[in-house]
mmCIF file of C-alpha atoms in Angstrom:
data_model
loop_
_atom_site.group_PDB
_atom_site.id
_atom_site.type_symbol
_atom_site.label_atom_id
_atom_site.label_comp_id
_atom_site.label_asym_id
_atom_site.label_seq_id
_atom_site.Cartn_x
_atom_site.Cartn_y
_atom_site.Cartn_z
ATOM 1 C CA UNK S 1 -24.706 -157.026 31.265
ATOM 2 C CA UNK S 2 -21.504 -158.437 30.022
ATOM 3 C CA UNK S 3 -20.660 -158.840 25.792
ATOM 4 C CA UNK S 4 -17.037 -159.765 26.004
ATOM 5 C CA UNK S 5 -14.823 -160.907 28.091
ATOM 6 C CA UNK S 6 -14.376 -159.419 31.156
ATOM 7 C CA UNK S 7 -11.954 -159.850 34.899
ATOM 8 C CA UNK S 8 -13.750 -162.872 37.420
ATOM 9 C CA UNK S 9 -16.909 -161.613 39.479
ATOM 10 C CA UNK S 10 -16.889 -161.508 43.390
ATOM 11 C CA UNK S 11 -20.085 -162.623 45.224
ATOM 12 C CA UNK S 12 -21.159 -161.665 48.578
ATOM 13 C CA UNK S 13 -23.577 -164.278 48.786
ATOM 14 C CA UNK S 14 -21.337 -167.689 48.711
ATOM 15 C CA UNK S 15 -21.638 -168.025 52.652
ATOM 16 C CA UNK S 16 -24.523 -169.014 54.589
ATOM 17 C CA UNK S 17 -23.281 -166.672 57.575
ATOM 18 C CA UNK S 18 -22.884 -163.598 55.229
ATOM 19 C CA UNK S 19 -26.818 -163.371 54.004
ATOM 20 C CA UNK S 20 -27.323 -164.785 57.359
ATOM 21 C CA UNK S 21 -25.837 -161.301 58.691
ATOM 22 C CA UNK S 22 -27.220 -158.829 55.341
ATOM 23 C CA UNK S 23 -31.314 -160.443 56.097
ATOM 24 C CA UNK S 24 -30.275 -159.138 60.155
ATOM 25 C CA UNK S 25 -29.388 -156.281 58.606
ATOM 26 C CA UNK S 26 -31.917 -155.159 55.676
ATOM 27 C CA UNK S 27 -34.839 -156.318 58.215
ATOM 28 C CA UNK S 28 -33.745 -154.137 61.013
ATOM 29 C CA UNK S 29 -32.768 -151.067 58.664
ATOM 30 C CA UNK S 30 -36.585 -151.785 56.866
ATOM 31 C CA UNK S 31 -37.347 -150.934 60.195
ATOM 32 C CA UNK S 32 -35.935 -148.285 60.812
ATOM 33 C CA UNK S 33 -37.007 -146.615 57.396
ATOM 34 C CA UNK S 34 -40.226 -147.605 57.756
ATOM 35 C CA UNK S 35 -40.572 -145.503 60.620
ATOM 36 C CA UNK S 36 -39.107 -142.564 59.114
ATOM 37 C CA UNK S 37 -42.019 -142.483 56.893
ATOM 38 C CA UNK S 38 -44.689 -142.859 59.356
ATOM 39 C CA UNK S 39 -42.863 -140.616 61.283
ATOM 40 C CA UNK S 40 -41.754 -137.566 58.698
ATOM 41 C CA UNK S 41 -46.128 -138.198 58.015
ATOM 42 C CA UNK S 42 -46.886 -136.355 62.557
ATOM 43 C CA UNK S 43 -43.970 -134.868 62.963
ATOM 44 C CA UNK S 44 -42.446 -137.210 65.028
ATOM 45 C CA UNK S 45 -38.869 -136.449 65.789
ATOM 46 C CA UNK S 46 -36.137 -139.105 64.124
ATOM 47 C CA UNK S 47 -34.228 -139.105 67.375
ATOM 48 C CA UNK S 48 -37.096 -140.545 69.061
ATOM 49 C CA UNK S 49 -37.082 -144.275 67.416
ATOM 50 C CA UNK S 50 -36.300 -146.787 68.715
ATOM 51 C CA UNK S 51 -36.246 -150.908 68.066
ATOM 52 C CA UNK S 52 -38.192 -153.150 69.246
ATOM 53 C CA UNK S 53 -38.741 -156.898 69.092
ATOM 54 C CA UNK S 54 -42.474 -156.527 68.961
ATOM 55 C CA UNK S 55 -41.823 -153.445 66.214
ATOM 56 C CA UNK S 56 -38.833 -155.509 64.393
ATOM 57 C CA UNK S 57 -41.652 -158.082 63.657
ATOM 58 C CA UNK S 58 -44.565 -155.763 62.805
ATOM 59 C CA UNK S 59 -42.280 -154.376 60.349
ATOM 60 C CA UNK S 60 -41.092 -157.473 58.208
ATOM 61 C CA UNK S 61 -45.030 -158.255 58.940
ATOM 62 C CA UNK S 62 -45.939 -155.259 56.695
ATOM 63 C CA UNK S 63 -43.219 -155.579 55.058
ATOM 64 C CA UNK S 64 -43.658 -159.404 53.953
ATOM 65 C CA UNK S 65 -47.096 -158.483 52.930
ATOM 66 C CA UNK S 66 -46.868 -155.556 51.068
ATOM 67 C CA UNK S 67 -44.725 -157.685 48.796
ATOM 68 C CA UNK S 68 -46.606 -160.788 48.656
ATOM 69 C CA UNK S 69 -49.838 -158.011 47.315
ATOM 70 C CA UNK S 70 -47.129 -156.584 44.704
ATOM 71 C CA UNK S 71 -45.845 -160.005 43.317
ATOM 72 C CA UNK S 72 -49.211 -161.188 42.759
ATOM 73 C CA UNK S 73 -50.420 -158.290 41.029
ATOM 74 C CA UNK S 74 -47.271 -158.533 38.676
ATOM 75 C CA UNK S 75 -47.248 -162.517 38.419
ATOM 76 C CA UNK S 76 -48.795 -162.235 34.929
ATOM 77 C CA UNK S 77 -46.269 -159.654 33.869
ATOM 78 C CA UNK S 78 -43.587 -161.850 34.101
ATOM 79 C CA UNK S 79 -44.473 -165.115 32.929
ATOM 80 C CA UNK S 80 -45.277 -163.799 29.490
ATOM 81 C CA UNK S 81 -41.459 -162.106 29.634
ATOM 82 C CA UNK S 82 -39.382 -163.661 26.356
ATOM 83 C CA UNK S 83 -37.682 -166.512 26.469
ATOM 84 C CA UNK S 84 -34.519 -167.675 24.531
ATOM 85 C CA UNK S 85 -31.017 -166.747 25.025
ATOM 86 C CA UNK S 86 -30.996 -164.024 22.021
ATOM 87 C CA UNK S 87 -29.600 -160.916 23.273
ATOM 88 C CA UNK S 88 -33.467 -159.039 22.545
ATOM 89 C CA UNK S 89 -34.952 -161.754 24.434
ATOM 90 C CA UNK S 90 -32.839 -161.582 27.392
ATOM 91 C CA UNK S 91 -32.019 -157.108 27.233
ATOM 92 C CA UNK S 92 -35.944 -157.619 27.360
ATOM 93 C CA UNK S 93 -35.948 -159.752 30.523
ATOM 94 C CA UNK S 94 -33.596 -157.300 32.215
ATOM 95 C CA UNK S 95 -35.817 -154.341 31.329
ATOM 96 C CA UNK S 96 -38.755 -156.433 32.374
ATOM 97 C CA UNK S 97 -37.099 -157.295 35.174
ATOM 98 C CA UNK S 98 -36.049 -153.509 35.906
ATOM 99 C CA UNK S 99 -39.404 -152.329 35.513
ATOM 100 C CA UNK S 100 -40.688 -154.283 37.843
ATOM 101 C CA UNK S 101 -38.343 -153.243 40.579
ATOM 102 C CA UNK S 102 -38.348 -149.880 40.297
ATOM 103 C CA UNK S 103 -42.867 -150.572 40.801
ATOM 104 C CA UNK S 104 -42.191 -152.266 43.181
ATOM 105 C CA UNK S 105 -40.017 -149.779 45.394
ATOM 106 C CA UNK S 106 -42.797 -147.336 44.208
ATOM 107 C CA UNK S 107 -46.155 -149.423 45.057
ATOM 108 C CA UNK S 108 -47.089 -147.750 48.138
ATOM 109 C CA UNK S 109 -46.374 -144.222 46.754
ATOM 110 C CA UNK S 110 -48.116 -144.795 43.797
ATOM 111 C CA UNK S 111 -51.180 -146.185 46.186
ATOM 112 C CA UNK S 112 -51.618 -142.397 47.577
ATOM 113 C CA UNK S 113 -50.909 -139.630 46.108
ATOM 114 C CA UNK S 114 -47.671 -139.823 43.050
ATOM 115 C CA UNK S 115 -49.194 -139.854 40.346
ATOM 116 C CA UNK S 116 -48.892 -142.951 38.242
ATOM 117 C CA UNK S 117 -47.750 -140.578 35.583
ATOM 118 C CA UNK S 118 -44.365 -140.862 37.081
ATOM 119 C CA UNK S 119 -43.921 -144.846 37.009
ATOM 120 C CA UNK S 120 -44.823 -144.393 33.548
ATOM 121 C CA UNK S 121 -42.551 -141.351 32.647
ATOM 122 C CA UNK S 122 -39.688 -144.202 34.077
ATOM 123 C CA UNK S 123 -40.495 -146.825 31.879
ATOM 124 C CA UNK S 124 -40.619 -144.839 29.214
ATOM 125 C CA UNK S 125 -37.565 -143.402 29.449
ATOM 126 C CA UNK S 126 -35.827 -147.090 29.983
ATOM 127 C CA UNK S 127 -37.584 -148.124 26.536
ATOM 128 C CA UNK S 128 -35.913 -145.224 25.179
ATOM 129 C CA UNK S 129 -32.489 -145.882 26.435
ATOM 130 C CA UNK S 130 -32.850 -149.508 25.942
ATOM 131 C CA UNK S 131 -34.272 -150.388 22.452
ATOM 132 C CA UNK S 132 -34.876 -146.690 20.862
ATOM 133 C CA UNK S 133 -31.441 -145.298 21.540
ATOM 134 C CA UNK S 134 -29.318 -148.117 19.611
ATOM 135 C CA UNK S 135 -31.848 -147.751 16.171
ATOM 136 C CA UNK S 136 -30.738 -143.525 16.574
ATOM 137 C CA UNK S 137 -27.245 -143.739 18.069
ATOM 138 C CA UNK S 138 -25.764 -147.251 15.507
ATOM 139 C CA UNK S 139 -27.428 -146.016 12.292
ATOM 140 C CA UNK S 140 -24.332 -147.389 9.723
ATOM 141 C CA UNK S 141 -24.472 -150.515 11.698
ATOM 142 C CA UNK S 142 -26.734 -153.884 10.189
ATOM 143 C CA UNK S 143 -30.044 -155.487 11.806
ATOM 144 C CA UNK S 144 -31.276 -154.577 15.564
ATOM 145 C CA UNK S 145 -29.223 -157.126 17.010
ATOM 146 C CA UNK S 146 -25.834 -156.186 15.763
ATOM 147 C CA UNK S 147 -26.924 -152.206 16.794
ATOM 148 C CA UNK S 148 -27.551 -153.578 20.146
ATOM 149 C CA UNK S 149 -24.272 -155.564 20.783
ATOM 150 C CA UNK S 150 -22.419 -152.601 19.273
ATOM 151 C CA UNK S 151 -24.234 -150.051 21.610
ATOM 152 C CA UNK S 152 -23.589 -152.391 25.035
ATOM 153 C CA UNK S 153 -20.015 -152.520 23.946
ATOM 154 C CA UNK S 154 -19.602 -148.923 23.510
ATOM 155 C CA UNK S 155 -21.529 -148.133 27.152
ATOM 156 C CA UNK S 156 -19.290 -150.961 28.910
ATOM 157 C CA UNK S 157 -16.330 -149.715 27.658
ATOM 158 C CA UNK S 158 -17.183 -145.935 28.245
ATOM 159 C CA UNK S 159 -18.121 -146.766 32.455
ATOM 160 C CA UNK S 160 -17.095 -144.262 34.450
ATOM 161 C CA UNK S 161 -16.327 -145.532 38.317
ATOM 162 C CA UNK S 162 -19.313 -146.668 39.926
ATOM 163 C CA UNK S 163 -20.406 -148.655 37.204
ATOM 164 C CA UNK S 164 -16.295 -150.064 36.803
ATOM 165 C CA UNK S 165 -16.936 -150.982 40.248
ATOM 166 C CA UNK S 166 -20.543 -153.204 40.041
ATOM 167 C CA UNK S 167 -19.110 -154.745 36.841
ATOM 168 C CA UNK S 168 -16.758 -156.521 39.679
ATOM 169 C CA UNK S 169 -19.638 -158.504 41.717
ATOM 170 C CA UNK S 170 -21.889 -161.373 40.066
ATOM 171 C CA UNK S 171 -25.078 -161.147 38.370
ATOM 172 C CA UNK S 172 -26.973 -162.373 41.873
ATOM 173 C CA UNK S 173 -25.430 -159.776 44.265
ATOM 174 C CA UNK S 174 -26.061 -157.133 41.921
ATOM 175 C CA UNK S 175 -29.830 -158.151 41.830
ATOM 176 C CA UNK S 176 -29.532 -158.648 45.531
ATOM 177 C CA UNK S 177 -28.049 -155.182 46.412
ATOM 178 C CA UNK S 178 -30.777 -153.525 43.597
ATOM 179 C CA UNK S 179 -33.583 -155.682 46.231
ATOM 180 C CA UNK S 180 -32.176 -153.877 48.953
ATOM 181 C CA UNK S 181 -32.689 -150.151 47.887
ATOM 182 C CA UNK S 182 -35.992 -150.974 46.510
ATOM 183 C CA UNK S 183 -36.766 -152.352 49.218
ATOM 184 C CA UNK S 184 -35.482 -149.337 51.957
ATOM 185 C CA UNK S 185 -37.253 -147.470 49.103
ATOM 186 C CA UNK S 186 -40.227 -149.432 49.882
ATOM 187 C CA UNK S 187 -40.034 -149.010 53.781
ATOM 188 C CA UNK S 188 -40.367 -145.627 53.752
ATOM 189 C CA UNK S 189 -42.695 -145.456 51.425
ATOM 190 C CA UNK S 190 -44.960 -148.361 53.153
ATOM 191 C CA UNK S 191 -44.884 -146.460 56.216
ATOM 192 C CA UNK S 192 -45.532 -142.987 54.840
ATOM 193 C CA UNK S 193 -48.902 -144.576 53.594
ATOM 194 C CA UNK S 194 -49.715 -146.066 56.790
ATOM 195 C CA UNK S 195 -49.513 -143.096 58.041
ATOM 196 C CA UNK S 196 -51.692 -141.334 54.721
ATOM 197 C CA UNK S 197 -54.214 -143.774 55.276
ATOM 198 C CA UNK S 198 -54.305 -144.717 59.291
ATOM 199 C CA UNK S 199 -58.893 -144.056 60.342
ATOM 200 C CA UNK S 200 -57.837 -145.370 63.766
ATOM 201 C CA UNK S 201 -56.073 -143.971 66.674
ATOM 202 C CA UNK S 202 -55.847 -144.607 70.512
ATOM 203 C CA UNK S 203 -57.107 -141.429 71.868
ATOM 204 C CA UNK S 204 -56.365 -140.245 74.832
ATOM 205 C CA UNK S 205 -59.022 -140.040 77.738
ATOM 206 C CA UNK S 206 -60.379 -136.296 78.559
ATOM 207 C CA UNK S 207 -58.686 -135.201 75.778
ATOM 208 C CA UNK S 208 -60.676 -135.904 72.245
ATOM 209 C CA UNK S 209 -58.126 -133.434 70.400
ATOM 210 C CA UNK S 210 -55.136 -135.815 71.428
ATOM 211 C CA UNK S 211 -53.846 -139.264 69.910
ATOM 212 C CA UNK S 212 -51.490 -141.739 70.760
ATOM 213 C CA UNK S 213 -49.249 -142.549 67.900
ATOM 214 C CA UNK S 214 -46.256 -144.417 69.255
ATOM 215 C CA UNK S 215 -44.760 -145.505 72.265
ATOM 216 C CA UNK S 216 -40.771 -145.960 72.265
ATOM 217 C CA UNK S 217 -39.119 -148.030 75.457
ATOM 218 C CA UNK S 218 -40.830 -145.605 77.904
ATOM 219 C CA UNK S 219 -41.146 -143.057 75.808
ATOM 220 C CA UNK S 220 -44.900 -141.991 74.833
ATOM 221 C CA UNK S 221 -45.119 -140.081 71.762
ATOM 222 C CA UNK S 222 -48.868 -138.659 71.096
ATOM 223 C CA UNK S 223 -49.402 -135.562 68.479
ATOM 224 C CA UNK S 224 -52.563 -133.128 68.782
ATOM 225 C CA UNK S 225 -55.915 -132.445 65.735
ATOM 226 C CA UNK S 226 -58.354 -131.166 65.228
ATOM 227 C CA UNK S 227 -61.336 -133.429 65.206
ATOM 228 C CA UNK S 228 -63.931 -130.975 63.333
ATOM 229 C CA UNK S 229 -61.772 -130.820 59.880
ATOM 230 C CA UNK S 230 -59.568 -134.041 60.168
ATOM 231 C CA UNK S 231 -56.398 -131.493 60.525
ATOM 232 C CA UNK S 232 -53.123 -132.238 62.671
ATOM 233 C CA UNK S 233 -52.071 -128.862 64.356
ATOM 234 C CA UNK S 234 -48.755 -130.414 63.774
ATOM 235 C CA UNK S 235 -48.260 -129.816 67.722
ATOM 236 C CA UNK S 236 -46.113 -133.177 69.605
ATOM 237 C CA UNK S 237 -45.534 -133.948 72.509
ATOM 238 C CA UNK S 238 -43.311 -136.428 74.273
ATOM 239 C CA UNK S 239 -43.859 -138.150 77.791
ATOM 240 C CA UNK S 240 -42.148 -140.336 79.651
ATOM 241 C CA UNK S 241 -44.079 -143.075 81.048
ATOM 242 C CA UNK S 242 -43.270 -142.799 85.284
ATOM 243 C CA UNK S 243 -43.276 -146.197 87.029
ATOM 244 C CA UNK S 244 -46.734 -147.443 88.117
ATOM 245 C CA UNK S 245 -48.549 -145.005 86.145
ATOM 246 C CA UNK S 246 -49.917 -145.213 82.405
ATOM 247 C CA UNK S 247 -51.937 -143.033 79.743
ATOM 248 C CA UNK S 248 -55.531 -144.638 79.322
ATOM 249 C CA UNK S 249 -56.820 -144.321 75.655
ATOM 250 C CA UNK S 250 -59.790 -145.660 73.575
ATOM 251 C CA UNK S 251 -58.847 -147.011 70.640
ATOM 252 C CA UNK S 252 -61.641 -144.926 68.133
ATOM 253 C CA UNK S 253 -62.310 -144.680 64.433
ATOM 254 C CA UNK S 254 -61.185 -140.964 63.951
ATOM 255 C CA UNK S 255 -60.946 -141.329 59.444
ATOM 256 C CA UNK S 256 -57.867 -139.553 58.249
ATOM 257 C CA UNK S 257 -55.928 -136.597 58.718
ATOM 258 C CA UNK S 258 -54.604 -134.318 56.387
ATOM 259 C CA UNK S 259 -50.891 -133.875 57.463
ATOM 260 C CA UNK S 260 -50.614 -130.661 59.409
ATOM 261 C CA UNK S 261 -48.986 -127.361 57.209
ATOM 262 C CA UNK S 262 -45.507 -126.345 58.257
ATOM 263 C CA UNK S 263 -45.345 -122.691 59.712
ATOM 264 C CA UNK S 264 -42.866 -120.575 58.136
#
């Protein structure tokens, strides 16, 4: 939010070609980050991860459904956001939008094992900084909205190098950048959530304690687990599929598996 005069803002969204490049790069990066989240749960080395058309489509589908599910849950919050051009209303919309984006980034983590107190704490901190702090730092200024203006002017005037850099871009570019960062955090968390909540596995015929997790090109990634304790062992087997041969697998309901402990 800008108070007073500022330098002309630059935009990176003026060309359809640039937008297409950003979307393509974001989809590819989101796929890799999502695979990293999945791989970390099973201790799969990141160097094995490779992209494929099917993998990209699957990742895009999973991320799209996750975004749609989240938007459907929080849409009512934005509907009741205050309207009007008063500074307090604009600041409230900015705060609500930021909180919703933060909630989107943390959504997969909150759906698994991250305490909702983390999100509540972050929201409380933002509210205090944006709406309560001016009451304490600008006590000599009369009127709440005047306090907000004075506080914003103070913060704009004391920007660090990062704030100065981002202030050079227009609102659409800033929102796009914030959305991309949120999407990457969401993608990693969604891959991690997928691993945590997975209940059906491709078990290798003849080895009831070995399951196929991923196939990256010609490389099959398998992991061992204890069927009775539902505990991953941490052992990862990497096998190259020879020409004319393969791995016999059977889709089986196993239930959720507990992450392996790292041996010291």
